[in-house]
GROMACS .gro file of C-alpha atoms in nm:
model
  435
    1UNK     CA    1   0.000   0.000   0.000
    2UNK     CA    2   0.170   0.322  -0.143
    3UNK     CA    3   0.061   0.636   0.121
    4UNK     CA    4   0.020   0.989  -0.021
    5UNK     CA    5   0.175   1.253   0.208
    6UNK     CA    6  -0.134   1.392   0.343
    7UNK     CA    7  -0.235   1.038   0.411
    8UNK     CA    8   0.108   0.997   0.628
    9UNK     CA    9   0.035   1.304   0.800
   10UNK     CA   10  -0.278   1.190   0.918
   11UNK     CA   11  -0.140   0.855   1.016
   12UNK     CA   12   0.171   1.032   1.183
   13UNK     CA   13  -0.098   1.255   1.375
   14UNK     CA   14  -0.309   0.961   1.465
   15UNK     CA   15  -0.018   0.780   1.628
   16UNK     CA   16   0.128   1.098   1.799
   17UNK     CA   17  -0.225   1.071   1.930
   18UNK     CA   18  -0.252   0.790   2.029
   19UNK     CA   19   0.069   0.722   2.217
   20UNK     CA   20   0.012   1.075   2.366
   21UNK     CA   21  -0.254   0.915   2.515
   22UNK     CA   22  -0.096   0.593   2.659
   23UNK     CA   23   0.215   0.797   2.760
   24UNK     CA   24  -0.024   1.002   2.979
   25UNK     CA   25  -0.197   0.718   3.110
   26UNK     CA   26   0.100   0.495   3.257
   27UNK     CA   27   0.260   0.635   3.588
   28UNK     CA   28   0.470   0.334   3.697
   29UNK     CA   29   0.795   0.307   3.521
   30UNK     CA   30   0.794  -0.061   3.426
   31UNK     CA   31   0.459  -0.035   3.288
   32UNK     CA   32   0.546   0.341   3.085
   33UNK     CA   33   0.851   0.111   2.936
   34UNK     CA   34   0.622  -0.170   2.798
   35UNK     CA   35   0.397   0.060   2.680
   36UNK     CA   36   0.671   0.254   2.546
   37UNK     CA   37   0.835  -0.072   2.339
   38UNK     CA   38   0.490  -0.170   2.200
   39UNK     CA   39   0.371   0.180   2.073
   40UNK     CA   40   0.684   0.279   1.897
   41UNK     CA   41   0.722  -0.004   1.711
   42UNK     CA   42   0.304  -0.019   1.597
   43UNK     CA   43   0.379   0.323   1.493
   44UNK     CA   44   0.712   0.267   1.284
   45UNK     CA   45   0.577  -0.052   1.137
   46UNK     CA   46   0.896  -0.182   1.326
   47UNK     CA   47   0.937  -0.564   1.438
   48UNK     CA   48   0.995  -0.491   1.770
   49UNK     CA   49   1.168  -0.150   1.976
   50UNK     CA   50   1.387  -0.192   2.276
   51UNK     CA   51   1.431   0.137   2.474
   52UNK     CA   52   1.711   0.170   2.709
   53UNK     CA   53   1.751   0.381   3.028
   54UNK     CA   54   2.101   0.534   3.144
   55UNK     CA   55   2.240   0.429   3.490
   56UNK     CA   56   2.481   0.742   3.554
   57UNK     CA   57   2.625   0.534   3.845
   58UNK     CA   58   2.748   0.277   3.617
   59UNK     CA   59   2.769   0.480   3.295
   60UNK     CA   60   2.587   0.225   3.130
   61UNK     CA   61   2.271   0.207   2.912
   62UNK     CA   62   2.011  -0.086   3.089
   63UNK     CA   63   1.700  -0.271   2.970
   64UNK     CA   64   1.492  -0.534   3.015
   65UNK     CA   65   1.388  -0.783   2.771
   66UNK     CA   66   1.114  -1.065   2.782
   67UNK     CA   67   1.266  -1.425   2.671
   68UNK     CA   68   1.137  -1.720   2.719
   69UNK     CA   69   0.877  -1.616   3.001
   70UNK     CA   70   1.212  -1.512   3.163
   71UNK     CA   71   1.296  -1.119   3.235
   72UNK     CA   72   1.681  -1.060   3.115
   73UNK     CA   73   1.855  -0.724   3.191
   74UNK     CA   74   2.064  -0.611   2.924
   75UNK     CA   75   2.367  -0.361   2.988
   76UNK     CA   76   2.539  -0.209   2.720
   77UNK     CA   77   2.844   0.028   2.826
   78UNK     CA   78   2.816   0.381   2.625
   79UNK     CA   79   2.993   0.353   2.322
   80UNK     CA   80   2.940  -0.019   2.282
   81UNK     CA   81   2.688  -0.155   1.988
   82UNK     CA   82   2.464   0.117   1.777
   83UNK     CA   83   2.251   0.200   2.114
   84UNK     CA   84   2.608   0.267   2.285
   85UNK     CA   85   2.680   0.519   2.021
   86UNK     CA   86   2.402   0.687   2.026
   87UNK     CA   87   2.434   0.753   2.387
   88UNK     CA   88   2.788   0.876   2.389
   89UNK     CA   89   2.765   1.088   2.100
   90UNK     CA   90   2.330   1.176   2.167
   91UNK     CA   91   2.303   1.161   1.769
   92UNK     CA   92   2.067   0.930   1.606
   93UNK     CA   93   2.178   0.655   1.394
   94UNK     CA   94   1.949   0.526   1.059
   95UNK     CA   95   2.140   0.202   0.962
   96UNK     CA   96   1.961   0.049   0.685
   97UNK     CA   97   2.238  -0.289   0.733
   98UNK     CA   98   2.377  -0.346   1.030
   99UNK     CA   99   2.552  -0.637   0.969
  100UNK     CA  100   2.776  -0.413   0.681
  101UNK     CA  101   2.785  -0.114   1.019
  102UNK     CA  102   3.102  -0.168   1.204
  103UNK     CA  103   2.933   0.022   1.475
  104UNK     CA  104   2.664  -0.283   1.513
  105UNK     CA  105   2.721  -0.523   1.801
  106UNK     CA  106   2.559  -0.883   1.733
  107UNK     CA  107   2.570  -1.041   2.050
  108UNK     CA  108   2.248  -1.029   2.130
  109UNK     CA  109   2.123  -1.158   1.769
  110UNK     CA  110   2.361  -1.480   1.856
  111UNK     CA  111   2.198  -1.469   2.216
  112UNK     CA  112   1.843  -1.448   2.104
  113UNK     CA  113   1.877  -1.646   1.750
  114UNK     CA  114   1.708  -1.256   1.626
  115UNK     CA  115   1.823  -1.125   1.329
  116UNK     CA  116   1.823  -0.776   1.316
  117UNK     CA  117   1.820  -0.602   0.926
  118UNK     CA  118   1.851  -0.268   1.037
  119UNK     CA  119   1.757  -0.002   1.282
  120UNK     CA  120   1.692   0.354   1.372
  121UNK     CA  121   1.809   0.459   1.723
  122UNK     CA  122   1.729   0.822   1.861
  123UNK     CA  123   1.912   0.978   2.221
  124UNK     CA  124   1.619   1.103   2.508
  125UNK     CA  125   1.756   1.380   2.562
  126UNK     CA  126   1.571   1.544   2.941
  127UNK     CA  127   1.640   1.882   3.104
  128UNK     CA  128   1.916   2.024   3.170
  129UNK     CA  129   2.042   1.855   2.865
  130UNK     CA  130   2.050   1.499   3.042
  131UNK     CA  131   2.093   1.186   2.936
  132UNK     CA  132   1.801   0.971   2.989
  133UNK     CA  133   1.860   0.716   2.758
  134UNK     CA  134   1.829   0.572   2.414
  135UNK     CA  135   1.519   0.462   2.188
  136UNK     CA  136   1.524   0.215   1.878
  137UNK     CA  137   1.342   0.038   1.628
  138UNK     CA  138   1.463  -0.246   1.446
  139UNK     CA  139   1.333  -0.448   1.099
  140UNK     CA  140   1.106  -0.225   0.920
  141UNK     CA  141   0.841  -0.431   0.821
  142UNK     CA  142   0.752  -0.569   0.468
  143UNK     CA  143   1.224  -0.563   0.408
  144UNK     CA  144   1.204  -0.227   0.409
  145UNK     CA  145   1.437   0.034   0.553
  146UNK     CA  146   1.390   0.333   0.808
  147UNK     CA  147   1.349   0.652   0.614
  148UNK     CA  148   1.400   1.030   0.640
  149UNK     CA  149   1.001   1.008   0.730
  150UNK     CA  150   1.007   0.733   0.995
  151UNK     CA  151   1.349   0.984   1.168
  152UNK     CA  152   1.126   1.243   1.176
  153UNK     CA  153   0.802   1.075   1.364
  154UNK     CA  154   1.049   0.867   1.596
  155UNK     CA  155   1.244   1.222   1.715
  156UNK     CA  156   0.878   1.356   1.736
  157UNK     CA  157   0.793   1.023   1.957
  158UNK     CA  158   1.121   1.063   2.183
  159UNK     CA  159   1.011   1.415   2.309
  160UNK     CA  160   0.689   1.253   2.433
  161UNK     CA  161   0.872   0.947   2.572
  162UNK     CA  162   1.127   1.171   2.731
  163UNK     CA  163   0.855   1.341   2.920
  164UNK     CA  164   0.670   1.066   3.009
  165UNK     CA  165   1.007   0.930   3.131
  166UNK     CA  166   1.132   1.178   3.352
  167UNK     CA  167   0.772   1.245   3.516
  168UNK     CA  168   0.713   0.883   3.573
  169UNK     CA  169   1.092   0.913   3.767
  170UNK     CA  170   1.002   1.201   3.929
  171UNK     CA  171   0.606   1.009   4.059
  172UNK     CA  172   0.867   0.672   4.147
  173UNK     CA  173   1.103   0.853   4.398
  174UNK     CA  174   0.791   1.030   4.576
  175UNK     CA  175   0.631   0.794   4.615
  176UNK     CA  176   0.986   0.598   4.732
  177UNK     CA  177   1.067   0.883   4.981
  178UNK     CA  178   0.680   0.908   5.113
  179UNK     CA  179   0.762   0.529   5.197
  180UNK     CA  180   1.094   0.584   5.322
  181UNK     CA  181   0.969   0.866   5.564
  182UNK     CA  182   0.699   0.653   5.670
  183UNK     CA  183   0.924   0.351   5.735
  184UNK     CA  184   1.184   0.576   5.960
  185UNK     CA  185   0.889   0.728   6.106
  186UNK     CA  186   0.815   0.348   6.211
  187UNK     CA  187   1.167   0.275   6.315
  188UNK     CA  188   1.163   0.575   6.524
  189UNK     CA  189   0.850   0.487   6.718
  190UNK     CA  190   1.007   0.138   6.736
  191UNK     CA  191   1.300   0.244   6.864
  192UNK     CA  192   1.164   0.492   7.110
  193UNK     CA  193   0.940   0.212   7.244
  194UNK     CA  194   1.269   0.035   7.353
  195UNK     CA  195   1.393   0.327   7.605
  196UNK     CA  196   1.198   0.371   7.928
  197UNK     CA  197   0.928   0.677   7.875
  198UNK     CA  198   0.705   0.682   8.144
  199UNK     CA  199   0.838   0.910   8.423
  200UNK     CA  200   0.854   0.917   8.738
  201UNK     CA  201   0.920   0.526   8.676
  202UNK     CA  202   0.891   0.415   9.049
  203UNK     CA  203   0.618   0.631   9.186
  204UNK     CA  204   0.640   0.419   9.477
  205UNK     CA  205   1.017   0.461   9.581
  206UNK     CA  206   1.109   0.771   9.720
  207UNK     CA  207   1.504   0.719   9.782
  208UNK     CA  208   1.549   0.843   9.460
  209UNK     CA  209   1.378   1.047   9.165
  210UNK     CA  210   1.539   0.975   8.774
  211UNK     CA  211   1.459   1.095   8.432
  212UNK     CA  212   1.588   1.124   8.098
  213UNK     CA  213   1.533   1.220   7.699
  214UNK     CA  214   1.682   1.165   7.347
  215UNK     CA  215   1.634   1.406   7.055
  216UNK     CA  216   1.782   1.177   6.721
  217UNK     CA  217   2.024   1.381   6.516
  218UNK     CA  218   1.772   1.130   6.202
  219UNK     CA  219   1.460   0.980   6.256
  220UNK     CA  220   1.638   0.704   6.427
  221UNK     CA  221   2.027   0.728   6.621
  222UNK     CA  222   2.256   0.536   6.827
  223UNK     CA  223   2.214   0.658   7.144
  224UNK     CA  224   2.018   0.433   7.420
  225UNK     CA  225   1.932   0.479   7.790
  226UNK     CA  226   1.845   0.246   8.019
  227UNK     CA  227   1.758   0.194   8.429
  228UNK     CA  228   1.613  -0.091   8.591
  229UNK     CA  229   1.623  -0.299   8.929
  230UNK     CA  230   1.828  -0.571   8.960
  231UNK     CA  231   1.717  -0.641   9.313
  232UNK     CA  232   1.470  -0.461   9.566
  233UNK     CA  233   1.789  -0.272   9.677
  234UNK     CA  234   2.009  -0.196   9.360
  235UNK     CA  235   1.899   0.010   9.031
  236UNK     CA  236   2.081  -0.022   8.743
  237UNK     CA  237   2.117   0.220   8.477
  238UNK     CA  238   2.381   0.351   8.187
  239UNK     CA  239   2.375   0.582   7.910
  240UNK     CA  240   2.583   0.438   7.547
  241UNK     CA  241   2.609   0.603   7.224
  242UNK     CA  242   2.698   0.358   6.918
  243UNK     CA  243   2.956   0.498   6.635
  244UNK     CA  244   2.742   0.599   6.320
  245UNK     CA  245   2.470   0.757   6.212
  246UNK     CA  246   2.098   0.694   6.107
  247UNK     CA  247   1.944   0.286   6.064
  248UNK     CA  248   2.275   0.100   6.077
  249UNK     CA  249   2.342   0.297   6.439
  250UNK     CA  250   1.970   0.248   6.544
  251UNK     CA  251   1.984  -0.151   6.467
  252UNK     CA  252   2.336  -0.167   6.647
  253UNK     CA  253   2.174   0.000   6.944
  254UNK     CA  254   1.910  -0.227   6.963
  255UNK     CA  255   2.112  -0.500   6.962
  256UNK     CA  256   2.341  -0.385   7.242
  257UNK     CA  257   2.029  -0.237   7.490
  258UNK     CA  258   1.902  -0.598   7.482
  259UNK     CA  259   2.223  -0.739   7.549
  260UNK     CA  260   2.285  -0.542   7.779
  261UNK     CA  261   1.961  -0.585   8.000
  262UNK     CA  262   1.991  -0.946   7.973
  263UNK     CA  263   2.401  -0.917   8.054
  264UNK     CA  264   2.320  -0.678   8.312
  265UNK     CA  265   2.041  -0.944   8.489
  266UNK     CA  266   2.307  -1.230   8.545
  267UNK     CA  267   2.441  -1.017   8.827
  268UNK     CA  268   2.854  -0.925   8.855
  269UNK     CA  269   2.997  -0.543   8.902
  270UNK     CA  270   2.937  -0.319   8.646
  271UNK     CA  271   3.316  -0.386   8.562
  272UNK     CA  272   3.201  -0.773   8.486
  273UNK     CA  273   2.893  -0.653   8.285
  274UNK     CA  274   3.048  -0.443   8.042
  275UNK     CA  275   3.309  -0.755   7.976
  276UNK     CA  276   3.021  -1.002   7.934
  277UNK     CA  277   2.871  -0.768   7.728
  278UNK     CA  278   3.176  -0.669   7.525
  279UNK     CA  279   3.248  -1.039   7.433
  280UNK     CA  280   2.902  -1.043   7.315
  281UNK     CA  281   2.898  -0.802   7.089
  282UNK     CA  282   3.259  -0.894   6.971
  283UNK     CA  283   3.181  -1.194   6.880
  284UNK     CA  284   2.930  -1.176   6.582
  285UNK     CA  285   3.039  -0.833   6.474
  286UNK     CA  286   3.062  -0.789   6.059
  287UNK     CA  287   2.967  -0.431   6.039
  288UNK     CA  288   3.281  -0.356   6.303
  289UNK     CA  289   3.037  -0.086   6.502
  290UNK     CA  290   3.129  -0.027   6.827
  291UNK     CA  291   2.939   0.149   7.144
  292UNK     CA  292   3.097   0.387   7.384
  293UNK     CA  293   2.900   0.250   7.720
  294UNK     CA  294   2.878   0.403   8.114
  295UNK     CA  295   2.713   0.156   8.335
  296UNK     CA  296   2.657   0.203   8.764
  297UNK     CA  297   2.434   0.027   8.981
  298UNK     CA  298   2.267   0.248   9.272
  299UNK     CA  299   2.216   0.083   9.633
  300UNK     CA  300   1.981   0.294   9.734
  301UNK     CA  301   2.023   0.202  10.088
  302UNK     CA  302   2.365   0.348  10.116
  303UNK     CA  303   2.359   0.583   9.797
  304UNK     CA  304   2.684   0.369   9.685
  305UNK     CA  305   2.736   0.357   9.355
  306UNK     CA  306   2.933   0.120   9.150
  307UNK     CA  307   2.994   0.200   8.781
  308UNK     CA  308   3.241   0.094   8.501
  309UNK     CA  309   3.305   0.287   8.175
  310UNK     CA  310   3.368   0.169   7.852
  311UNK     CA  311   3.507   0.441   7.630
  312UNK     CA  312   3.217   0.667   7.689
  313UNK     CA  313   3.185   1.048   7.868
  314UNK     CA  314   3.287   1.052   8.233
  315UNK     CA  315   2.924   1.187   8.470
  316UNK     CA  316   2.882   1.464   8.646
  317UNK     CA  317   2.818   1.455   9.034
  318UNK     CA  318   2.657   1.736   9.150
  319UNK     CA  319   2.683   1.793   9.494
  320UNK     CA  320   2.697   2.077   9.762
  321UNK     CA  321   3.071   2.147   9.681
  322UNK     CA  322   3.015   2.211   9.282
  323UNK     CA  323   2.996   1.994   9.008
  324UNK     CA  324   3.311   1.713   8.912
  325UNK     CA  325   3.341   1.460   8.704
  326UNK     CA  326   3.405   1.077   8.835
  327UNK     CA  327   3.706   0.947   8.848
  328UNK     CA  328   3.783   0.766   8.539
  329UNK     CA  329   3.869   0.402   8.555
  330UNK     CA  330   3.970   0.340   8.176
  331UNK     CA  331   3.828   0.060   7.973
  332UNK     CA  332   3.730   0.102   7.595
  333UNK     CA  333   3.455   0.172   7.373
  334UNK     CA  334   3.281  -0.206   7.367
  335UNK     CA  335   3.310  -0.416   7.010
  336UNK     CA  336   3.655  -0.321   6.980
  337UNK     CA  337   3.877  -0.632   7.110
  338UNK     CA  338   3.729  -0.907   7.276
  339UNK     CA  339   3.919  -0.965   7.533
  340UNK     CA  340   3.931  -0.634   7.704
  341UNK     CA  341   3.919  -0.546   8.098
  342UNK     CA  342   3.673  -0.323   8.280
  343UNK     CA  343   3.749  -0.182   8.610
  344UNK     CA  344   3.461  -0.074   8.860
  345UNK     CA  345   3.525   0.253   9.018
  346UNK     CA  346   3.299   0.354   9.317
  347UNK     CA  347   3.129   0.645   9.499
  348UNK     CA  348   2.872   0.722   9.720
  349UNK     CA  349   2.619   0.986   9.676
  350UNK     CA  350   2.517   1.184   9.965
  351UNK     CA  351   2.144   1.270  10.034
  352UNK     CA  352   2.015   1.556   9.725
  353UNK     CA  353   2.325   1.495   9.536
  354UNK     CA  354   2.286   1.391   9.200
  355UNK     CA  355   2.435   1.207   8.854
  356UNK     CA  356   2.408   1.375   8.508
  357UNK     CA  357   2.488   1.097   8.237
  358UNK     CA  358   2.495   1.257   7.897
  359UNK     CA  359   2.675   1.187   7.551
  360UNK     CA  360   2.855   1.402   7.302
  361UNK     CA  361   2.601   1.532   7.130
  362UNK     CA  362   2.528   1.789   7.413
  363UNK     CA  363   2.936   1.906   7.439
  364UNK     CA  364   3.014   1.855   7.067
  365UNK     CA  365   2.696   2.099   6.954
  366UNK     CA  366   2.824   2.340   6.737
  367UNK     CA  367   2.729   2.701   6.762
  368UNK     CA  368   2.652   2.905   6.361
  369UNK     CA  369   3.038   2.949   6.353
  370UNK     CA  370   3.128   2.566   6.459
  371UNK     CA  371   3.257   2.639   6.846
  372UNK     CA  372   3.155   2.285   7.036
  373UNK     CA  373   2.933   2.348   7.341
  374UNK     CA  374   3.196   2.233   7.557
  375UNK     CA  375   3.230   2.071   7.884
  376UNK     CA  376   3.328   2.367   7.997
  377UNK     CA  377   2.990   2.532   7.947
  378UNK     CA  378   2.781   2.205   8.079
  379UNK     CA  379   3.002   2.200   8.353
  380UNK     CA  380   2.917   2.552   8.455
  381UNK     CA  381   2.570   2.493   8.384
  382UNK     CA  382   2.560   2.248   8.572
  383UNK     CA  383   2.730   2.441   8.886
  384UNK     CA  384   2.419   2.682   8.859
  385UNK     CA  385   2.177   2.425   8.818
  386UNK     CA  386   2.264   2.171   9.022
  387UNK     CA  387   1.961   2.193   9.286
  388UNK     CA  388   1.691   2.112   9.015
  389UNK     CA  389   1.509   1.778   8.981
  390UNK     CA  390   1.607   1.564   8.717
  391UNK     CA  391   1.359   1.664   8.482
  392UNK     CA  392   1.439   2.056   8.543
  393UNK     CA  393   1.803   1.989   8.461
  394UNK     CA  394   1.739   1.812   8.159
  395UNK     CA  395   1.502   2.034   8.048
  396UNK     CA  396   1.684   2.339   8.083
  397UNK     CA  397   2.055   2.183   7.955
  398UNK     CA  398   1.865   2.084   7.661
  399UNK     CA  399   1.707   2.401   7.597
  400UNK     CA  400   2.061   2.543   7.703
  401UNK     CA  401   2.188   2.376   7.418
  402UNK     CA  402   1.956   2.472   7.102
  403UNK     CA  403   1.983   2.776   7.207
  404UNK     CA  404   2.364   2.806   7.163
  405UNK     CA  405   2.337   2.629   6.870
  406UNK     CA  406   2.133   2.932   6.748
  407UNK     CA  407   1.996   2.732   6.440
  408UNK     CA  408   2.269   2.563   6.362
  409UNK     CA  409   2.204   2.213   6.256
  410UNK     CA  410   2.218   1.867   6.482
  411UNK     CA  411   2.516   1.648   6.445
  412UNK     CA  412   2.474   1.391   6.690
  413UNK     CA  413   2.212   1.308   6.892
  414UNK     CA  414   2.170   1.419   7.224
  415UNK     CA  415   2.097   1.224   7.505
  416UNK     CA  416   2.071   1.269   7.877
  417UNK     CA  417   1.999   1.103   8.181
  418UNK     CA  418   1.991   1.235   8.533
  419UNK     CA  419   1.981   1.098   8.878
  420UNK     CA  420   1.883   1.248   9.239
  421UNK     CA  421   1.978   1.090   9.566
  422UNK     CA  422   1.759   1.138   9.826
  423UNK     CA  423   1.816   0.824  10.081
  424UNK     CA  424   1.597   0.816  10.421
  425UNK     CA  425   1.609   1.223  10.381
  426UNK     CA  426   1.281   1.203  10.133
  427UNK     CA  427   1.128   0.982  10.341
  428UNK     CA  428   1.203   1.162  10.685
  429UNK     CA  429   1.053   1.510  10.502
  430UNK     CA  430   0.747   1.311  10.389
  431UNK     CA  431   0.716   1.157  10.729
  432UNK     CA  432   0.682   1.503  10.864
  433UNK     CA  433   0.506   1.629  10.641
  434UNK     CA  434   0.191   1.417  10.708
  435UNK     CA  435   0.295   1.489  11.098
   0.00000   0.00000   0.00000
């Protein structure tokens, strides 16, 4: 059948049309690329079209082919085979035989048992002048060749295709990050739900009064707190901050709170605890994360504290005198070497002294023109703050904080913990109270 031109215009027009149409209609990429393969090649009277998308990562041109009820990916480096060309150079190729085209590579004919007669190949060509990737026809139908004609409705068709392309791209990774925000949102509940929340925690002990909070650099971060009784007469409770950032921290911590409660609950100084619980997380360690870790245990009979550190920020005590750190025992962060020792230091807190526990995201905050908070500055804090409850401390250190870092953004996360003493004096004030 011999066309007249204004018969191929109307043709052309229909197909523009019509593929328009489908183009519009298809909003998930592996369906657009089907629809994409079948409507070119119905429109160029082509035996079949292959289209192929760039992978910038890789610098190499991808697609996916249907054999045998079997989905192949194909990747072609750029410069490689006719579609390769096209792609390095973004000019279209009309070879009417490709087996007489040096540029031609027939691997996939002797892969497939296809034998391809010729082809037209155009670039996709998206904003900003990028590369999206390559369109082509192959085997006009009835042994004909690609004409001047068929280069001009194909170019028209890869403007479309482009389009449809990059906004089916642009729909895939929205819809990618709306699930990826939604998962971390997830993992941050999750992970919240493993750190005591509910405060006071003991309404029904008085010897004492605790509390602490964790603002995530991410959605989800490294750093865990913990308390809990061992016995009737000894709380336990530590503060650790695992290296990293992000999901590979938060999974890392979750790991290493659980161990911990459960290393923590076979009894032993907090010296013992922290080299149980090293071991442990030595010994099926791949990633090679490791968690800076303070552990004590309170008698809060005696206010005698036991604690052991493992690479991690030395507490404040906060007593009637000023504010000092413990003394520091050594030991390293945990994951590190198996075999390493803890010491257990001890102390004794008097009646209203107190314990602030905290990691470096509160002394490494950086200020608009990147000074670190300091321990300097939490130690003085501290000083002028040191009669507060626990949650008033917190509260006001954090707030302490943003405010020095004036906008600047979060790092690390920040995490705090703080501990009052009170003994038999709580109990002797609320004794006369009701008196």
């Amino acid at each position: 059948m011999t066309f007249s031109d204004s018969q191929r215009q109307a043709r052309n027009l229909n197909a523009f049309l019509r593929v328009s149409k489908a183009l519009a209609t298809e909003i998930r990429l592996d369906d657009l690329l089907q629809v994409i393969v079948q409507e070119a090649a119905e429109v160029l009277d082509a035996d079949r079209a292959s289209l192929f998308l760039y992978d910038e990562s890789r610098n190499e041109l991808w697609s996916k082919t249907t054999q045998r009820l079997e989905i192949k990916e194909i990747r072609v480096p750029l410069g490689v085979g006719i579609a390769g060309t096209v792609a390095k150079t973004r000019t279209p190729i009309n070879s009417p035989d490709t087996y007489a085209d040096a540029r031609f590579y027939p691997k996939f004919d002797k892969e497939t048992g296809y034998r391809t007669r010729c082809i037209l190949c155009m670039p996709l060509i998206g904003n900003g002048n990028r590369l999206i990737g390559v369109i082509q026809v192959l085997n006009k139908k009835d042994q004909e060749v690609f004409n001047e004609s068929d280069e001009s409705l194909l170019g028209g068709l890869s403007a479309h295709i482009t389009v449809a392309l990059e906004r089916a791209r642009l729909i895939e990774a929205y819809v990618e990050k709306e699930r990826m925000e939604e998962a971390l949102k997830l993992a941050h509940d999750i992970q919240m739900s493993m750190l005591p929340k509910i405060f006071p925690p003991f309404p029904e002990r008085h010897e004492f009064d605790i509390f602490a909070s964790i603002a995530p650099a991410k959605e989800v971060g490294g750093d865990f707190y913990d308390f809990f009784f061992i016995d009737d007469d000894h709380l336990c409770f530590a503060i650790g901050d695992v290296s990293g950032k992000g999901v590979p921290a938060s999974l890392f911590m979750a790991v290493t709170k659980t161990l911990f409660r459960a290393t923590a609950g076979s009894g032993g100084t907090p010296g013992e605890i922290l080299a149980r619980l090293n071991a442990e997380i030595c010994g099926d360690n791949e990633s090679c994360m490791f968690v800076t870790l303070f552990c004590a245990i309170l008698n809060i009979r005696t206010g005698q504290v036991d604690y052991s550190n493992g690479g991690h920020n030395l507490p404040y005590h906060l007593h009637d005198g000023g504010v000092s750190p413990l003394v520091n025992f050594g030991g390293r962060a945990l994951g590190l070497v198996e075999q390493s020792p803890y010491a257990s230091g001890r102390m004794v807190l008097g009646p209203g002294e107190a314990l602030l526990l905290y990691t470096d995201g509160v002394t490494e905050a950086m200020d608009p023109n990147e000074r670190p908070y300091s321990d300097r500055r939490l130690a003085g804090f501290l000083a002028s703050n040191r009669c507060s409850s626990p949650r008033q401390i917190i509260g006001d250190l954090v707030n302490d904080v943003r405010q020095y870092a004036g906008g600047a953004p979060q790092w690390d996360d920040i995490t705090l913990l703080a501990l009052v003493y009170f003994g038999t004096l709580k109990e002797e004030r609320r004794t006369e109270d009701q008196a």
